[in-house]
mmCIF file of C-alpha atoms in Angstrom:
data_model
loop_
_atom_site.group_PDB
_atom_site.id
_atom_site.type_symbol
_atom_site.label_atom_id
_atom_site.label_comp_id
_atom_site.label_asym_id
_atom_site.label_seq_id
_atom_site.Cartn_x
_atom_site.Cartn_y
_atom_site.Cartn_z
ATOM 1 C CA MET A 1 6.344 -28.697 -8.922
ATOM 2 C CA SER A 2 8.707 -26.087 -10.309
ATOM 3 C CA LEU A 3 9.600 -22.882 -8.557
ATOM 4 C CA ALA A 4 7.902 -20.792 -11.131
ATOM 5 C CA THR A 5 4.830 -22.950 -10.912
ATOM 6 C CA ALA A 6 4.659 -22.524 -7.169
ATOM 7 C CA GLU A 7 5.103 -18.831 -7.451
ATOM 8 C CA ARG A 8 2.375 -18.335 -9.994
ATOM 9 C CA SER A 9 -0.142 -20.511 -8.152
ATOM 10 C CA GLY A 10 0.228 -18.539 -4.981
ATOM 11 C CA GLN A 11 0.744 -21.778 -2.859
ATOM 12 C CA SER A 12 2.003 -21.108 0.541
ATOM 13 C CA GLY A 13 3.680 -24.450 1.051
ATOM 14 C CA PRO A 14 3.748 -28.118 0.022
ATOM 15 C CA SER A 15 0.593 -29.871 -0.651
ATOM 16 C CA GLY A 16 -0.864 -31.737 2.288
ATOM 17 C CA GLN A 17 0.469 -29.114 4.658
ATOM 18 C CA THR A 18 -1.278 -25.864 3.772
ATOM 19 C CA GLY A 19 -4.443 -26.996 2.016
ATOM 20 C CA PRO A 20 -5.333 -25.786 -1.462
ATOM 21 C CA ALA A 21 -3.804 -22.673 -2.918
ATOM 22 C CA PRO A 22 -5.999 -19.606 -2.974
ATOM 23 C CA ALA A 23 -7.793 -18.880 -6.153
ATOM 24 C CA PRO A 24 -6.036 -16.262 -8.360
ATOM 25 C CA GLY A 25 -8.734 -13.697 -7.515
ATOM 26 C CA SER A 26 -8.558 -14.255 -3.809
ATOM 27 C CA LEU A 27 -4.902 -13.790 -3.174
ATOM 28 C CA PRO A 28 -4.400 -11.548 -0.203
ATOM 29 C CA ALA A 29 -3.689 -7.857 -0.881
ATOM 30 C CA ALA A 30 -1.230 -7.844 2.069
ATOM 31 C CA ALA A 31 1.348 -10.680 2.185
ATOM 32 C CA VAL A 32 1.886 -9.888 5.917
ATOM 33 C CA SER A 33 -0.731 -8.074 8.082
ATOM 34 C CA VAL A 34 0.022 -7.186 11.712
ATOM 35 C CA ARG A 35 -2.542 -5.640 14.057
ATOM 36 C CA ALA A 36 -1.862 -4.212 17.555
ATOM 37 C CA LEU A 37 1.047 -6.601 17.982
ATOM 38 C CA GLU A 38 2.656 -6.694 21.471
ATOM 39 C CA LYS A 39 5.580 -8.424 22.934
ATOM 40 C CA THR A 40 6.843 -8.107 26.475
ATOM 41 C CA TYR A 41 9.777 -9.889 27.868
ATOM 42 C CA LYS A 42 9.782 -10.511 31.575
ATOM 43 C CA GLY A 43 12.609 -8.705 33.454
ATOM 44 C CA GLU A 44 15.401 -10.583 34.914
ATOM 45 C CA GLY A 45 15.651 -10.322 38.740
ATOM 46 C CA LYS A 46 14.479 -6.822 39.763
ATOM 47 C CA ALA A 47 14.640 -5.433 36.271
ATOM 48 C CA PRO A 48 11.248 -4.172 34.921
ATOM 49 C CA PRO A 49 9.583 -5.942 31.961
ATOM 50 C CA LYS A 50 10.917 -5.040 28.553
ATOM 51 C CA HIS A 51 8.403 -3.971 25.930
ATOM 52 C CA ALA A 52 9.898 -5.059 22.645
ATOM 53 C CA LEU A 53 6.769 -4.351 20.545
ATOM 54 C CA LYS A 54 4.079 -1.837 21.443
ATOM 55 C CA ASP A 55 0.742 -1.736 19.635
ATOM 56 C CA LEU A 56 2.409 -2.302 16.288
ATOM 57 C CA TYR A 57 0.409 -2.203 12.971
ATOM 58 C CA LEU A 58 1.970 -3.007 9.645
ATOM 59 C CA ASP A 59 0.792 -4.216 6.171
ATOM 60 C CA ILE A 60 3.249 -5.570 3.678
ATOM 61 C CA PRO A 61 1.668 -5.469 0.185
ATOM 62 C CA ARG A 62 1.775 -8.665 -1.830
ATOM 63 C CA GLY A 63 4.588 -8.626 -4.346
ATOM 64 C CA SER A 64 6.498 -5.796 -2.760
ATOM 65 C CA LEU A 65 10.219 -5.509 -1.931
ATOM 66 C CA PHE A 66 9.724 -4.118 1.436
ATOM 67 C CA GLY A 67 12.359 -2.629 3.781
ATOM 68 C CA LEU A 68 12.104 -2.765 7.534
ATOM 69 C CA LEU A 69 14.567 -0.378 9.218
ATOM 70 C CA GLY A 70 15.335 0.657 12.705
ATOM 71 C CA PRO A 71 18.051 1.132 15.184
ATOM 72 C CA ASN A 72 19.487 -1.860 17.241
ATOM 73 C CA GLY A 73 16.880 -2.878 19.823
ATOM 74 C CA ALA A 74 13.966 -1.324 17.912
ATOM 75 C CA GLY A 75 12.105 -4.533 17.647
ATOM 76 C CA LYS A 76 12.862 -5.698 14.132
ATOM 77 C CA SER A 77 14.181 -9.204 15.094
ATOM 78 C CA THR A 78 11.345 -9.730 17.568
ATOM 79 C CA LEU A 79 8.772 -9.033 14.866
ATOM 80 C CA ILE A 80 10.446 -11.404 12.437
ATOM 81 C CA ASN A 81 10.756 -14.173 15.081
ATOM 82 C CA ILE A 82 7.028 -13.841 15.876
ATOM 83 C CA LEU A 83 6.158 -14.121 12.151
ATOM 84 C CA ALA A 84 8.500 -17.261 11.898
ATOM 85 C CA GLY A 85 6.967 -18.943 15.018
ATOM 86 C CA LEU A 86 10.094 -18.599 16.977
ATOM 87 C CA VAL A 87 8.712 -16.149 19.622
ATOM 88 C CA ILE A 88 5.254 -16.165 21.210
ATOM 89 C CA LYS A 89 3.582 -12.725 20.977
ATOM 90 C CA SER A 90 1.958 -11.168 24.113
ATOM 91 C CA GLY A 91 -1.040 -9.624 22.226
ATOM 92 C CA GLY A 92 -2.451 -8.567 18.978
ATOM 93 C CA SER A 93 -2.622 -10.667 15.786
ATOM 94 C CA ALA A 94 -0.553 -11.357 12.584
ATOM 95 C CA GLN A 95 -1.392 -12.974 9.348
ATOM 96 C CA ILE A 96 0.993 -14.317 6.677
ATOM 97 C CA TRP A 97 -0.538 -14.864 3.265
ATOM 98 C CA GLY A 98 -3.958 -14.568 4.806
ATOM 99 C CA PHE A 99 -3.158 -17.269 7.468
ATOM 100 C CA ASP A 100 -3.312 -16.256 11.082
ATOM 101 C CA ILE A 101 -0.272 -17.247 13.043
ATOM 102 C CA ASP A 102 -2.432 -18.579 15.921
ATOM 103 C CA ALA A 103 -5.507 -20.166 14.300
ATOM 104 C CA THR A 104 -3.490 -21.718 11.346
ATOM 105 C CA PRO A 105 0.041 -21.952 12.559
ATOM 106 C CA ARG A 106 1.282 -24.598 10.081
ATOM 107 C CA GLN A 107 -0.101 -22.791 7.088
ATOM 108 C CA ALA A 108 1.258 -19.468 8.288
ATOM 109 C CA ARG A 109 4.807 -20.955 8.848
ATOM 110 C CA ALA A 110 4.790 -22.637 5.544
ATOM 111 C CA ALA A 111 3.914 -19.409 3.834
ATOM 112 C CA ILE A 112 7.248 -17.789 4.999
ATOM 113 C CA GLY A 113 10.904 -18.446 4.485
ATOM 114 C CA VAL A 114 13.476 -16.765 6.701
ATOM 115 C CA VAL A 115 17.237 -16.132 5.782
ATOM 116 C CA PRO A 116 18.963 -15.404 9.056
ATOM 117 C CA GLN A 117 22.024 -13.346 9.613
ATOM 118 C CA GLU A 118 24.097 -16.436 10.738
ATOM 119 C CA LEU A 119 25.299 -19.039 8.288
ATOM 120 C CA ASN A 120 23.737 -22.275 9.646
ATOM 121 C CA ILE A 121 24.936 -24.791 7.023
ATOM 122 C CA ASP A 122 26.375 -28.241 7.749
ATOM 123 C CA PRO A 123 29.835 -28.213 6.181
ATOM 124 C CA PHE A 124 29.760 -31.976 5.500
ATOM 125 C CA PHE A 125 26.667 -31.862 3.158
ATOM 126 C CA THR A 126 26.501 -30.888 -0.381
ATOM 127 C CA PRO A 127 24.148 -28.051 -1.572
ATOM 128 C CA ARG A 128 21.920 -30.573 -3.165
ATOM 129 C CA GLU A 129 21.811 -32.758 0.012
ATOM 130 C CA LEU A 130 21.132 -29.691 2.125
ATOM 131 C CA LEU A 131 18.308 -28.483 0.046
ATOM 132 C CA ASP A 132 16.685 -32.003 -0.114
ATOM 133 C CA LEU A 133 17.092 -32.411 3.685
ATOM 134 C CA GLN A 134 15.429 -28.937 4.124
ATOM 135 C CA ALA A 135 12.648 -29.845 1.881
ATOM 136 C CA GLY A 136 12.134 -33.068 3.828
ATOM 137 C CA LEU A 137 11.855 -31.130 7.076
ATOM 138 C CA TYR A 138 9.001 -29.114 5.569
ATOM 139 C CA GLY A 139 7.293 -32.240 4.394
ATOM 140 C CA VAL A 140 7.752 -31.576 0.658
ATOM 141 C CA PRO A 141 7.068 -34.801 -1.189
ATOM 142 C CA ARG A 142 10.143 -35.890 -3.436
ATOM 143 C CA ARG A 143 8.099 -35.377 -6.631
ATOM 144 C CA GLU A 144 7.292 -31.786 -5.702
ATOM 145 C CA ARG A 145 10.811 -30.684 -4.658
ATOM 146 C CA ILE A 146 12.404 -27.870 -6.619
ATOM 147 C CA THR A 147 16.027 -28.616 -5.630
ATOM 148 C CA GLU A 148 17.421 -28.354 -9.226
ATOM 149 C CA ASP A 149 15.417 -25.117 -9.818
ATOM 150 C CA LEU A 150 16.810 -23.487 -6.701
ATOM 151 C CA LEU A 151 20.385 -24.456 -7.484
ATOM 152 C CA ALA A 152 20.109 -22.866 -10.790
ATOM 153 C CA LEU A 153 18.330 -19.799 -9.337
ATOM 154 C CA VAL A 154 21.226 -19.094 -7.070
ATOM 155 C CA GLY A 155 23.942 -20.186 -9.501
ATOM 156 C CA LEU A 156 25.147 -23.246 -7.634
ATOM 157 C CA THR A 157 24.352 -25.984 -10.169
ATOM 158 C CA ASP A 158 28.094 -26.557 -10.877
ATOM 159 C CA LYS A 159 28.638 -26.809 -7.043
ATOM 160 C CA ALA A 160 25.716 -29.034 -6.323
ATOM 161 C CA ASN A 161 27.889 -32.000 -5.262
ATOM 162 C CA ALA A 162 30.682 -30.163 -3.556
ATOM 163 C CA TYR A 163 30.958 -30.192 0.282
ATOM 164 C CA ALA A 164 29.496 -26.939 1.736
ATOM 165 C CA ARG A 165 32.815 -26.351 3.579
ATOM 166 C CA THR A 166 34.527 -25.795 0.264
ATOM 167 C CA LEU A 167 32.128 -23.043 -0.867
ATOM 168 C CA SER A 168 33.145 -19.453 -0.836
ATOM 169 C CA GLY A 169 31.347 -16.996 1.545
ATOM 170 C CA GLY A 170 29.275 -15.686 -1.347
ATOM 171 C CA MET A 171 28.158 -19.183 -2.379
ATOM 172 C CA ARG A 172 27.108 -19.950 1.167
ATOM 173 C CA ARG A 173 25.040 -16.876 1.304
ATOM 174 C CA ARG A 174 23.267 -17.839 -1.850
ATOM 175 C CA LEU A 175 22.786 -21.315 -0.435
ATOM 176 C CA MET A 176 21.074 -19.851 2.546
ATOM 177 C CA VAL A 177 18.541 -18.099 0.288
ATOM 178 C CA ALA A 178 17.848 -21.307 -1.538
ATOM 179 C CA LYS A 179 17.403 -23.126 1.764
ATOM 180 C CA ALA A 180 14.645 -20.661 2.742
ATOM 181 C CA MET A 181 12.833 -21.199 -0.581
ATOM 182 C CA VAL A 182 12.586 -25.011 -0.582
ATOM 183 C CA HIS A 183 8.915 -25.039 0.218
ATOM 184 C CA ALA A 184 8.167 -22.295 -2.281
ATOM 185 C CA PRO A 185 6.885 -19.727 0.240
ATOM 186 C CA PRO A 186 5.350 -16.679 -1.109
ATOM 187 C CA VAL A 187 7.010 -14.434 1.490
ATOM 188 C CA LEU A 188 10.717 -14.354 1.912
ATOM 189 C CA VAL A 189 12.431 -12.610 4.926
ATOM 190 C CA LEU A 190 16.105 -11.567 4.562
ATOM 191 C CA ASP A 191 17.466 -10.510 7.965
ATOM 192 C CA GLU A 192 20.569 -8.382 7.493
ATOM 193 C CA PRO A 193 21.749 -10.657 4.638
ATOM 194 C CA THR A 194 24.665 -8.425 3.611
ATOM 195 C CA ALA A 195 26.143 -7.608 7.079
ATOM 196 C CA GLY A 196 29.880 -7.964 6.948
ATOM 197 C CA VAL A 197 30.005 -9.006 3.286
ATOM 198 C CA ASP A 198 31.971 -7.324 0.423
ATOM 199 C CA VAL A 199 30.539 -5.050 -2.225
ATOM 200 C CA GLU A 200 30.715 -7.700 -5.022
ATOM 201 C CA LEU A 201 28.857 -10.328 -2.985
ATOM 202 C CA ARG A 202 26.352 -7.700 -1.992
ATOM 203 C CA GLN A 203 25.635 -6.991 -5.578
ATOM 204 C CA GLN A 204 25.269 -10.619 -6.500
ATOM 205 C CA LEU A 205 22.721 -11.216 -3.591
ATOM 206 C CA TRP A 206 20.692 -8.193 -4.640
ATOM 207 C CA ALA A 207 20.521 -9.419 -8.197
ATOM 208 C CA GLN A 208 19.072 -12.723 -6.929
ATOM 209 C CA VAL A 209 16.593 -10.934 -4.669
ATOM 210 C CA ARG A 210 15.390 -8.716 -7.553
ATOM 211 C CA ALA A 211 14.899 -11.883 -9.689
ATOM 212 C CA LEU A 212 12.915 -13.528 -6.912
ATOM 213 C CA ASN A 213 10.716 -10.439 -6.383
ATOM 214 C CA ALA A 214 10.173 -10.101 -10.123
ATOM 215 C CA ALA A 215 8.943 -13.725 -10.174
ATOM 216 C CA GLY A 216 6.296 -12.868 -7.607
ATOM 217 C CA THR A 217 7.885 -13.448 -4.214
ATOM 218 C CA THR A 218 7.188 -10.819 -1.574
ATOM 219 C CA VAL A 219 10.535 -9.864 -0.013
ATOM 220 C CA LEU A 220 10.919 -8.353 3.473
ATOM 221 C CA LEU A 221 14.334 -7.030 3.984
ATOM 222 C CA THR A 222 15.952 -5.815 7.201
ATOM 223 C CA THR A 223 19.278 -3.902 6.690
ATOM 224 C CA HIS A 224 21.518 -1.293 8.322
ATOM 225 C CA TYR A 225 22.777 -0.130 4.920
ATOM 226 C CA LEU A 226 20.325 2.565 4.232
ATOM 227 C CA GLU A 227 21.530 3.308 0.703
ATOM 228 C CA GLU A 228 20.707 -0.396 0.050
ATOM 229 C CA ALA A 229 17.091 -0.069 1.151
ATOM 230 C CA GLU A 230 16.806 3.148 -0.740
ATOM 231 C CA GLU A 231 17.906 1.537 -4.012
ATOM 232 C CA LEU A 232 16.064 -1.752 -3.567
ATOM 233 C CA CYS A 233 12.848 -1.322 -1.791
ATOM 234 C CA ASP A 234 9.621 0.119 -3.203
ATOM 235 C CA ARG A 235 8.155 0.588 0.260
ATOM 236 C CA ILE A 236 9.774 1.087 3.684
ATOM 237 C CA ALA A 237 8.740 1.030 7.296
ATOM 238 C CA ILE A 238 10.851 2.492 10.031
ATOM 239 C CA ILE A 239 10.397 0.903 13.569
ATOM 240 C CA ASN A 240 11.564 2.601 16.740
ATOM 241 C CA HIS A 241 10.874 1.724 20.404
ATOM 242 C CA GLY A 242 8.705 -1.103 19.329
ATOM 243 C CA ARG A 243 6.339 0.992 17.165
ATOM 244 C CA VAL A 244 6.167 1.874 13.451
ATOM 245 C CA VAL A 245 7.135 5.587 13.151
ATOM 246 C CA ALA A 246 6.918 5.649 9.393
ATOM 247 C CA CYS A 247 5.561 3.504 6.612
ATOM 248 C CA ASP A 248 5.235 4.701 3.015
ATOM 249 C CA THR A 249 6.670 4.395 -0.426
ATOM 250 C CA THR A 250 10.385 5.076 -0.645
ATOM 251 C CA ALA A 251 9.752 8.177 -2.904
ATOM 252 C CA ASN A 252 7.241 9.615 -0.332
ATOM 253 C CA LEU A 253 9.576 9.033 2.503
ATOM 254 C CA LEU A 254 12.319 10.832 0.724
ATOM 255 C CA ALA A 255 10.003 13.832 0.047
ATOM 256 C CA ARG A 256 9.243 14.146 3.784
ATOM 257 C CA VAL A 257 12.343 16.214 4.458
ATOM 258 C CA ASP A 258 11.838 19.586 2.723
ATOM 259 C CA SER A 259 15.514 20.397 2.355
ATOM 260 C CA LYS A 260 17.932 20.455 -0.543
ATOM 261 C CA SER A 261 21.449 21.741 -1.129
ATOM 262 C CA LEU A 262 22.764 23.546 -4.316
ATOM 263 C CA ILE A 263 26.484 23.496 -4.788
ATOM 264 C CA VAL A 264 27.696 26.287 -6.953
ATOM 265 C CA ILE A 265 31.261 26.516 -8.535
ATOM 266 C CA LEU A 266 32.024 30.078 -9.229
ATOM 267 C CA MET A 267 34.371 31.445 -11.951
ATOM 268 C CA GLU A 268 35.911 34.004 -9.595
ATOM 269 C CA ALA A 269 36.756 33.664 -5.890
ATOM 270 C CA LEU A 270 34.728 35.414 -3.189
ATOM 271 C CA ALA A 271 35.909 36.827 0.092
ATOM 272 C CA GLU A 272 32.479 36.370 1.721
ATOM 273 C CA PRO A 273 29.204 34.627 0.754
ATOM 274 C CA PRO A 274 26.266 36.597 -0.918
ATOM 275 C CA ASP A 275 23.908 37.927 1.622
ATOM 276 C CA SER A 276 20.637 38.565 -0.326
ATOM 277 C CA LEU A 277 19.193 35.133 -1.067
ATOM 278 C CA PRO A 278 15.943 35.203 0.963
ATOM 279 C CA GLY A 279 14.896 31.819 2.464
ATOM 280 C CA CYS A 280 18.432 30.332 1.930
ATOM 281 C CA CYS A 281 21.287 29.469 4.077
ATOM 282 C CA VAL A 282 24.522 30.378 2.160
ATOM 283 C CA GLU A 283 27.950 28.908 3.015
ATOM 284 C CA LEU A 284 31.398 29.581 1.448
ATOM 285 C CA PRO A 285 33.544 26.487 2.339
ATOM 286 C CA GLU A 286 36.008 27.530 -0.491
ATOM 287 C CA PRO A 287 36.649 30.893 -2.117
ATOM 288 C CA ASN A 288 34.961 29.742 -5.400
ATOM 289 C CA ARG A 289 32.600 27.149 -3.981
ATOM 290 C CA LEU A 290 29.116 28.071 -2.559
ATOM 291 C CA VAL A 291 26.721 25.759 -0.745
ATOM 292 C CA VAL A 292 23.148 27.033 -0.715
ATOM 293 C CA ARG A 293 20.664 25.156 1.483
ATOM 294 C CA TYR A 294 16.961 25.796 0.776
ATOM 295 C CA ARG A 295 13.384 24.479 1.012
ATOM 296 C CA PRO A 296 12.086 23.329 -2.396
ATOM 297 C CA SER A 297 8.567 23.977 -1.133
ATOM 298 C CA GLU A 298 9.493 27.611 -0.744
ATOM 299 C CA THR A 299 12.293 28.482 -2.981
ATOM 300 C CA ARG A 300 13.029 27.656 -6.674
ATOM 301 C CA VAL A 301 16.432 26.984 -8.044
ATOM 302 C CA GLY A 302 15.859 29.578 -10.807
ATOM 303 C CA ASP A 303 15.378 32.224 -8.101
ATOM 304 C CA ILE A 304 18.590 31.336 -6.435
ATOM 305 C CA LEU A 305 20.567 31.488 -9.682
ATOM 306 C CA ASN A 306 18.998 34.836 -10.553
ATOM 307 C CA GLY A 307 19.983 36.102 -7.221
ATOM 308 C CA LEU A 308 23.493 35.091 -7.532
ATOM 309 C CA GLN A 309 23.758 36.510 -10.995
ATOM 310 C CA ALA A 310 22.277 39.859 -9.817
ATOM 311 C CA GLN A 311 25.177 40.068 -7.329
ATOM 312 C CA GLY A 312 27.737 39.551 -10.051
ATOM 313 C CA CYS A 313 28.508 35.797 -9.459
ATOM 314 C CA ARG A 314 29.535 34.069 -12.650
ATOM 315 C CA ILE A 315 28.660 30.363 -12.412
ATOM 316 C CA ALA A 316 31.053 27.725 -13.811
ATOM 317 C CA ASP A 317 29.172 24.686 -12.618
ATOM 318 C CA LEU A 318 26.490 23.539 -10.278
ATOM 319 C CA THR A 319 25.095 20.337 -8.720
ATOM 320 C CA THR A 320 22.190 19.490 -6.255
ATOM 321 C CA GLU A 321 22.167 17.207 -3.344
ATOM 322 C CA GLN A 322 19.032 15.345 -2.638
ATOM 323 C CA THR A 323 17.600 14.168 0.671
ATOM 324 C CA ASP A 324 18.556 10.486 1.262
ATOM 325 C CA LEU A 325 17.210 7.846 3.459
ATOM 326 C CA GLU A 326 19.635 8.457 6.117
ATOM 327 C CA ASP A 327 18.237 11.954 6.780
ATOM 328 C CA ILE A 328 14.825 10.497 7.186
ATOM 329 C CA PHE A 329 16.032 7.709 9.383
ATOM 330 C CA LEU A 330 17.897 10.113 11.777
ATOM 331 C CA GLN A 331 15.000 12.496 11.853
ATOM 332 C CA LEU A 332 12.456 9.791 12.886
ATOM 333 C CA THR A 333 14.733 7.800 15.316
ATOM 334 C CA ARG A 334 16.738 10.658 16.838
ATOM 335 C CA GLY A 335 16.998 10.105 20.669
ATOM 336 C CA GLY A 336 18.445 6.521 20.349
ATOM 337 C CA GLY A 337 17.506 3.650 22.535
ATOM 338 C CA GLY A 338 14.513 1.426 21.652
ATOM 339 C CA ALA A 339 12.790 -1.585 23.097
#
């Protein structure tokens, strides 16, 4: 079974482990569906219980490249570990590819592949051996293994027989992605995959993630690089204190903050900023540079320019600064902490 065949069929794991693949018309709309999920850790000593997840609801659409963001301790890792079967939930329900993690745990776990932050690769195995071993652990029959397809996918065919200890950091990261895909899961989780890596390696990893997503794999990404999520993800959820505080398309999230800045370079220097631009906050950080902050829902750029020209300001150049994901993130998670 090739990687492409597994992705097109919608199978959630090797044959004999998850049962027949869903019919094409019955594939789940949500690759991951979480309802009222709760997780409470018992406090140590006299410490009170710690609520890591509180009545959490989340749907990850099939085929999406989905971002999960939140401050440290918000509950992201707890959620991922529950989905992967590494942590037992305290309440609620969760389904992966239509399989309930309690009622059909083997099928649910076979439907997900997780790439952790840590590199857990045996240095004395080759990439080909590591992928074959991982496939064996998932019970994938030899005739159905996609080792060579995965090596090609992550650009390691020429290193297939080299010891893992000789691979560069970027190659090891790519090998981790391949390990998570040995059973052709329809859902791939990347937990902070670019933490501490250089820009070039980050770009390589994202090229491969985009390729996997384009081939039909649903990708769930957690990252602290907000510009990364903004560029990659078509939908984003922000979690804080164990709850989802926002979940929408990336474009809709960015539109939530009704704020924009217009930077105007003037042909002549000013001693003080103009004072007759209604609804705007005008700053003069440099004699010939104005920063005009305004609400797009209330003020048009044309009105600002007309107002400046009416006061005799001659404009040499101008640029605008859009709201970015960091603004949204800080607005929704301000106050720090988290479960």
